[in-house]
Amino acid sequence: MNHFRMEILVKPRPGLLDPEGKAIHHALRSLGWTDIHDVRVGKAIYIDLEAEDSVTALETTEAMCRKILANPVTEDFEVSVVGDTERITA
Amino acid sequence: MNHFRMEILVKPRPGLLDPEGKAIHHALRSLGWTDIHDVRVGKAIYIDLEAEDSVTALETTEAMCRKILANPVTEDFEVSVVGDTERITA
Amino acid sequence: MRVGVVTFPGSNCDYDLYKAAQQVGADVEFIWHRQKNLDGYDVVMLPGGFSYGDYLRAGAIARISPVMEDIVGFAENGGPVLGICNGFQILCEAGLLPGALIRNVSLRFESRDVHMLVEQTETPFTSEYQKGQILRIPIAHGEGNYEADGQLLEQLEAEGRIVFRYVNRGGEMTEEANPNGSRNSIAGLTNESGNVLGMMPHPERAMEEVLGSVDGMGVFLSLAANLSTVVL
Amino acid sequence: MSAGESPTIVIPFVSPRAGDPVITSELVADHGLSDDEYERICRIMGRTPTFTELGVFSAMWSEHCGYKNSKRLLQLLPTQAPWVIQGPGENAGVIDVGDGYALAFKIESHNHPSAVEPYQGAATGVGGILRDIFTMGARPIAVLDSLRFGDLDSARVRYLFGGVVSGVGDYGNCVGIPNIGGEVAFDRGYEGNPIVNAMCLGLMKKEDLITASASGVGNTLMVVGARTGRDGIHGATFASEELSEESEEASRPRVQVGDPFTEKLLLEASLELISSGAITGIQDMGAAGITSSASEMAGRAGNGVQIDVARVPVREPDMTPYEILLSESQERMLVVATKGHEHEVHRILEKWELEAEEIGEVTADGRFRVLENDAVIADMPALPLTEGCPTYEREGIEAEEVRQLREMDLTEHLIPNGDLTKAFLLLLASPNVASKRWIYHQYDTTVRTSTAVRPGGASGVVRIRGTKRAIAATTDCNGRFVYLNPRRGAMIAVSEAARNLVCTGAVPTAITNNLNFGNPLKQHIYYQFREAVLGMADACKAFETPVTGGNVSFYNETDGRAIYPTPVIGMVGIIEDLSNITPQSFQSKGDDIVLLGENTAEMGGAEYLYVTAGLVAGEPPRVDLARERQLQRAVLTMIQNNELRSAHDCSEGGLACALAECALGDEEAPFGVKVELDDTLPPVATLFAESQGRIVVSCAPDRTENVIKLAMDHSVPARRIGKVGRRGEAFHVTAIAGQIKIDLVTLSRAYFGALPAIMNTPASSVE
Ligand SMILES: Nc1ncnc2c1ncn2[C@@H]1O[C@H](COP(=O)(O)OP(=O)(O)O)[C@@H](O)[C@H]1O
Ligand SMILES: [Mg+2]
């Protein structure tokens, strides 16, 4: 088995209301950053796990997303491997 | 001016307790995913903005992070450009 | 009427719900979230609170509790299920109710009295109310912003599944009267067959004059009225 | 040993642990210990301490745990009454509230952590005080929060304020404890050093009281709840240091993160443990973590404890014994399980999905002994840790600067600078007077379905289910008054707290206090502290409200400047009959408005001066404890005789603002007001002075005569000053030579709109 660090980005689905993004947009604008078109806020989840290889690691993580990490009604997700054994133990 | 989509990953600082990560870890374990060492949860923020070039876009976004997007006491952040004009309008 | 009130780790309105059901004469028991058998209950209630700290998303982790499988079965067999606040969030996460509850537009926890209009009285939860009645009931939540796509909203409206709506004191649907930004000012809705109700306001907190309102009693009286006839 | 020979004292030798630093005088100083204190430690030990032992002593002898500079004065406070079940010294005070119930209550500060990280600092502050309550065997039934910040025109202050409020809210909301009140003030005197005090009340059957002592030699020590990480190591010493530019950066790794979900589980598990009979003692791991909880529990029982740090479940690898002993990770408890009942503790904790680990035992030898696997790494007498901390009494001298401010002539400010109505609106919209809804709408106030009066009333009230009784609670302190005249200011704080309770129909019963001050080593701060304690002692005696516990927070300074001395009073009272609960706002048009007490021209410390001239100056208003007591007795009698429809005391903003609050209620249906005041005072004083001993009541017109007569019977000045008007009528208050006239919509907008408008402008953690 090998170690992998997985990064999961969970984002509000396009078109759905994102109150947090809206509020941040508003705050940034009033701080003088006026050249912003849109702000969306999601979650970044990092999971350190053991798996045979990176393909299995990805599959497992995607299964987690479908099962619980993302809400299919409101969210999309993206999964990637951001670290393997060496980088994690470092 | 050009369009850029910025991705900001805001993560809890290492060593600090991450109750949300802990709860998710526990939930994943009870669903049978036992090969997990650690779960940490942060925010993924996407900002579509206009800037001269990608260097300015990065600088501006980092300034936003320091000013308001990240809590310097408890969080670290990472900024990157994930899209330019074409990809955004697509 | 035999009522089961489910306790998840982090539920904090379970006791309040227990007392409210008892007040209308029900025989009430707590159901621990690991319990696997719902035989003998006439109604199952999912209380408010912060199951699993509301971490990840409100209701997301509670949804995988062992008891939920049986609750899904119970509901599919027509058993009445009432979810209040966090209970509503869990029902949405579990797919027993459509849509999702996301963060309040204010991004703040909102705790105060709201007014809501009773739109549907043909449900086991609201038969003792008058159609058009305006209730004053406390809310207390951070994620009560009901979100659904246009198609679903149309369907909910067309099927008359919106039971409660946020209004002002005069009964008008306004932006200020909507405490969390819910689509169509939805405060409570049912599933297709009408036996599952989710609502953000807390009727169990409006059961006695000393607490400021008795407008929540109708929910429990309705259940008692409907279910005692079934039992007898 | 033959007669006459002294017994040989065996001094246990402990060899230094590999990798630990050697003890140098710098290291001793870094631990906040003076040379004298260090010598004393060496004498107690009979040798030089190891690094771990030094850490333990330093934490236990810190200001926070050892009360070095406050203990002697605190002994002057009255602590006894027939209804006091548990006075100071335990996790919380406990009083008898009748019908077989006991009430545990206490207040705690989290000022320094909140200055560094407002959200987590405030959240963990609430977490800590809840644990203090449920470790007494009581179920928490209410929370209050007392807050102070700098002026809100700074983005950083808005950030602190917003963060603290959501931290207080999120934590209590998640655990499910209603917030029933509190207070907040904004003044440049708190810039950079906010005050965050949280109070909790818990209810139990009298027989369920349990104390935090390690009794029963051979019993097992268990740590339950969250794992131990490197959070807040040296928090106790940190809480006793001044803040500076650097401390913000330097103290970051010490930030503790709260987990209210785990706390909720811990609460349920603890109450179940206590009722199971499997344990003999339980204590929160607060400041100084395992060290303080274990040594305090040993100290109280006169026993010793032996702990193996290698058995403590940790969150991070490679933690040293020093770190494990001093970690302040939240949501942990130390439990003393009766020998042979450990499995029951495990069973209950498992049900609540929490960990429990056996880490040691209660011993008979009075030693605080720490092992790391088989090696002894600390071995010290337990009692001196908790009882041996040297205490100091210092010299206190008033600061010249304050004396000058107090003696300032305020006559010119009695002449209004323009229109009175305009000044009034400015005052009403000042964050110190304006509605605090923006705060308490973020707090769950109705969970547990027992809140009879929510925040927004004179005091919060929770009923006791199954009885006719209710408990009322309030927190009060006007720091400006204390700053200008500490003794009088403290008396006012106690009087105001009692007055607030009385207005809701409660009999003031006991207090807890949180003494927030600057650096006590400075003479003028010590002066403030001593005077405030003396004033509080006098007032508590006068109102028969003993002090059952409290907390001292010193070193509230930024770059050498201290906050206003702020002795927050948390007072509880008993309402014998729910029907006595009295609202603060007017209830019915046509009712008479009666003023109890006298208007005076005492403008010292008034909010009016701050709003119109940016001044904190003058002699604070006089307070006559005997007359105040009479006033309160009179109002209670009126309430018990059903004479009143509402009662509200006059505080910040004076009579005019009190009347506005009575008129506006919760905004939904405000009443008009028509009041005429014939005092021969400048109108500014009549309307805005913050003279003490005044309560505005309303009653049906046919009761007015009774009300005035009852007041006279108690020698309380009383007069009818006007009438409650119709809904939608104007707010009209006339004084000799001046008046306020304004429509209710404008009034309402000023009062309710102020805080939301301010908080809509962005906040930032950096200026
Ligand atoms: N931080 C707070 N938390 C909860 N309630 C608060 C807070 N600050 C103020 N309140 C509530 O707002 C109301 C007005 O506060 P305040 O003006 O301090 O009252 P008073 O002057 O009568 O003591 C009170 O009911 C108080 O409990
Ligand atoms: Mg006030």
Coordinates of C-alpha atoms in Angstrom, one line a residue, chain D residues 116-369:
Chain D
V116 CA -5.6 37.3 19.0
E117 CA -8.3 35.2 17.3
P118 CA -11.8 36.6 18.1
Y119 CA -13.9 33.7 16.8
Q120 CA -12.0 30.9 18.5
G121 CA -11.1 32.9 21.5
A122 CA -14.8 33.6 22.3
A123 CA -15.9 30.2 21.3
T124 CA -13.5 28.4 23.6
G125 CA -14.4 30.9 26.3
V126 CA -18.0 29.7 26.2
G127 CA -16.8 26.1 26.0
G128 CA -14.8 26.5 29.2
I129 CA -17.5 28.0 31.3
L130 CA -20.0 25.3 30.2
R131 CA -17.6 22.7 31.4
D132 CA -17.2 24.4 34.7
I133 CA -21.0 24.1 35.2
F134 CA -21.7 20.6 34.0
T135 CA -18.7 19.2 36.0
M136 CA -20.7 20.3 39.1
G137 CA -23.5 17.8 38.0
A138 CA -25.7 20.6 36.7
R139 CA -27.2 20.8 33.3
P140 CA -26.4 24.2 31.7
I141 CA -29.6 26.1 31.1
A142 CA -28.4 29.6 30.1
V143 CA -25.5 31.6 28.9
L144 CA -24.8 35.3 29.1
D145 CA -21.9 37.3 27.6
S146 CA -20.4 40.5 28.7
L147 CA -18.3 42.2 26.0
R148 CA -16.2 45.3 25.5
F149 CA -14.5 46.7 22.4
G150 CA -12.9 49.8 21.1
D151 CA -14.9 52.2 18.9
L152 CA -16.6 50.6 15.9
D153 CA -15.2 53.1 13.4
S154 CA -12.1 50.9 13.2
A155 CA -12.3 48.0 10.7
R156 CA -10.2 45.9 13.1
V157 CA -12.6 46.5 16.0
R158 CA -15.5 45.5 13.8
Y159 CA -13.6 42.4 12.9
L160 CA -13.0 41.6 16.6
F161 CA -16.6 42.4 17.5
G162 CA -18.1 40.4 14.6
G163 CA -15.8 37.4 15.3
V164 CA -16.5 37.4 19.0
V165 CA -20.2 37.5 18.6
S166 CA -20.2 34.6 16.1
G167 CA -17.8 32.7 18.3
V168 CA -20.0 33.1 21.3
G169 CA -23.1 32.3 19.2
D170 CA -21.9 29.3 17.3
Y171 CA -20.6 27.5 20.3
G172 CA -23.6 28.0 22.5
N173 CA -26.0 27.4 19.6
C174 CA -24.4 24.1 18.7
V175 CA -24.3 22.8 22.3
G176 CA -27.9 24.0 22.6
I177 CA -27.8 26.4 25.5
P178 CA -29.9 29.5 25.2
N179 CA -28.3 32.9 25.5
I180 CA -30.5 35.0 27.8
G181 CA -28.6 38.3 28.0
G182 CA -25.4 40.1 28.4
E183 CA -24.0 43.5 27.6
V184 CA -21.6 45.2 25.3
A185 CA -19.9 48.5 25.4
F186 CA -17.7 50.3 22.9
D187 CA -15.2 52.8 24.0
R188 CA -11.6 53.7 22.9
G189 CA -10.6 52.5 26.4
Y190 CA -10.8 49.0 25.1
E191 CA -9.1 49.4 21.8
G192 CA -6.7 46.5 21.2
N193 CA -7.8 44.7 24.3
P194 CA -11.4 43.5 24.0
I195 CA -13.1 41.9 27.0
V196 CA -14.9 38.7 26.5
N197 CA -16.6 37.3 29.6
A198 CA -19.0 34.4 29.4
M199 CA -21.3 33.3 32.2
C200 CA -23.2 30.1 32.5
L201 CA -26.0 28.9 34.7
G202 CA -26.8 25.2 35.4
L203 CA -29.6 23.5 37.2
M204 CA -29.5 20.3 39.2
K205 CA -31.4 18.5 41.9
K206 CA -29.6 19.3 45.1
E207 CA -28.5 15.7 45.6
D208 CA -26.8 15.6 42.2
L209 CA -24.0 18.0 43.3
I210 CA -20.6 16.6 42.7
T211 CA -17.3 18.2 43.4
A212 CA -13.9 18.2 41.8
S213 CA -11.9 16.3 44.2
A214 CA -9.6 13.3 43.9
S215 CA -10.9 11.2 46.8
G216 CA -10.5 7.6 47.5
V217 CA -6.9 6.3 47.4
G218 CA -6.5 3.8 44.7
N219 CA -9.2 5.2 42.5
T220 CA -8.4 5.6 38.8
L221 CA -7.7 8.9 37.0
M222 CA -9.1 9.0 33.5
V223 CA -8.9 11.6 30.8
V224 CA -12.0 11.7 28.7
G225 CA -13.0 13.6 25.6
A226 CA -10.8 15.2 23.0
R227 CA -7.2 14.2 22.4
T228 CA -4.4 16.4 23.6
G229 CA -2.6 18.5 21.1
R230 CA -0.1 21.4 21.4
D231 CA -2.9 24.0 21.7
G232 CA -2.5 26.8 24.1
I233 CA 0.6 25.5 25.8
H234 CA 1.3 28.1 28.5
G235 CA -2.1 29.7 28.0
A236 CA -2.2 30.3 31.8
T237 CA 1.0 32.4 31.7
F238 CA -0.1 33.9 28.4
A239 CA -3.4 35.0 30.0
S240 CA -1.3 36.8 32.6
E241 CA 0.8 38.8 30.1
E242 CA 0.3 42.1 28.5
L243 CA -0.4 42.2 24.8
S244 CA 2.0 43.9 22.5
E245 CA 2.6 44.2 18.8
E246 CA 4.7 41.1 18.8
S247 CA 2.4 39.0 21.1
E248 CA -0.1 38.7 18.3
E249 CA 2.4 37.0 16.0
A250 CA 4.2 35.1 18.8
S251 CA 1.1 33.7 20.4
R252 CA -0.4 32.3 17.2
P253 CA 0.6 28.7 17.7
R254 CA -1.2 28.9 21.1
V255 CA -4.6 29.4 19.5
Q256 CA -7.1 26.9 20.7
V257 CA -9.8 25.7 18.4
G258 CA -13.2 24.9 19.9
D259 CA -15.3 21.9 18.9
P260 CA -18.7 22.5 20.3
F261 CA -19.9 19.2 18.9
T262 CA -17.5 17.3 21.0
E263 CA -18.5 19.5 23.9
K264 CA -22.1 18.6 23.5
L265 CA -21.2 14.9 23.6
L266 CA -19.0 15.5 26.6
L267 CA -21.8 17.3 28.4
E268 CA -24.2 14.4 27.9
A269 CA -21.5 11.8 28.8
S270 CA -20.5 13.7 31.9
L271 CA -24.0 14.0 33.3
E272 CA -24.5 10.3 32.6
L273 CA -21.2 9.5 34.3
I274 CA -22.2 11.5 37.3
S275 CA -25.6 9.9 37.7
S276 CA -24.1 6.4 37.1
G277 CA -22.2 6.6 40.4
A278 CA -19.1 5.2 38.8
I279 CA -17.1 8.3 39.5
T280 CA -16.2 10.3 42.6
G281 CA -14.9 13.5 41.0
I282 CA -14.7 15.3 37.7
Q283 CA -13.1 18.4 36.5
D284 CA -12.6 20.4 33.4
M285 CA -9.1 20.7 32.0
G286 CA -9.0 24.5 31.8
A287 CA -6.0 26.7 32.1
A288 CA -2.8 24.7 32.5
G289 CA -4.6 21.5 31.4
I290 CA -4.0 18.2 33.2
T291 CA -1.6 19.9 35.5
S292 CA -4.1 22.1 37.2
S293 CA -7.0 19.8 37.1
A294 CA -5.0 16.9 38.6
S295 CA -3.2 19.0 41.3
E296 CA -6.4 20.9 42.2
M297 CA -8.4 17.7 42.6
A298 CA -5.6 16.2 44.7
G299 CA -5.3 19.4 46.7
R300 CA -9.0 19.5 47.6
A301 CA -9.0 15.9 48.8
G302 CA -5.7 16.2 50.6
N303 CA -4.4 13.3 48.5
G304 CA -1.7 12.7 45.9
V305 CA -1.9 11.7 42.2
Q306 CA 0.2 9.7 39.9
I307 CA -0.1 10.1 36.2
D308 CA 1.6 8.4 33.3
V309 CA 1.8 10.9 30.4
A310 CA 2.6 8.2 28.0
R311 CA -1.0 7.0 28.4
V312 CA -2.6 10.3 27.5
P313 CA -4.1 10.1 24.0
V314 CA -2.4 12.7 21.9
R315 CA -3.3 14.3 18.6
E316 CA 0.2 15.0 17.4
P317 CA 3.3 12.9 17.4
D318 CA 6.3 13.4 19.6
M319 CA 4.7 15.5 22.3
T320 CA 6.9 15.9 25.4
P321 CA 5.6 15.3 28.9
Y322 CA 6.0 19.1 29.4
E323 CA 3.6 19.7 26.5
I324 CA 1.2 17.0 27.5
L325 CA 1.0 18.3 31.1
L326 CA 0.5 21.9 30.0
S327 CA -1.6 21.6 26.9
E328 CA -4.9 23.4 26.9
S329 CA -6.6 21.5 24.2
Q330 CA -10.3 22.0 24.7
E331 CA -13.2 19.6 25.4
R332 CA -11.3 17.4 27.8
M333 CA -12.0 16.3 31.4
L334 CA -10.3 14.6 34.2
V335 CA -12.4 12.0 35.9
V336 CA -11.8 10.0 39.1
A337 CA -13.4 6.6 38.6
T338 CA -14.1 4.4 41.5
K339 CA -11.7 1.5 41.4
G340 CA -13.4 -1.4 39.6
H341 CA -15.8 0.8 37.7
E342 CA -13.6 2.0 34.9
H343 CA -15.4 -0.2 32.4
E344 CA -18.6 1.7 33.1
V345 CA -16.8 4.9 32.3
H346 CA -15.6 3.4 29.1
R347 CA -19.1 2.1 28.2
I348 CA -20.7 5.6 28.7
L349 CA -17.9 7.4 26.8
E350 CA -18.2 4.9 23.9
K351 CA -21.9 5.4 23.6
W352 CA -21.2 9.1 23.1
E353 CA -18.4 8.3 20.6
L354 CA -15.7 9.7 22.9
E355 CA -12.4 8.4 24.1
A356 CA -11.5 7.6 27.7
E357 CA -8.1 6.5 28.9
E358 CA -6.8 5.4 32.3
I359 CA -3.8 7.6 33.0
G360 CA -3.1 7.2 36.7
E361 CA -4.4 6.9 40.2
V362 CA -5.1 8.6 43.4
T363 CA -2.4 8.1 46.0
A364 CA -2.1 8.5 49.7
D365 CA 1.3 10.2 49.8
G366 CA 0.2 13.7 48.8
R367 CA 2.6 13.8 45.9
F368 CA 2.0 15.0 42.4
R369 CA 4.0 12.4 40.5

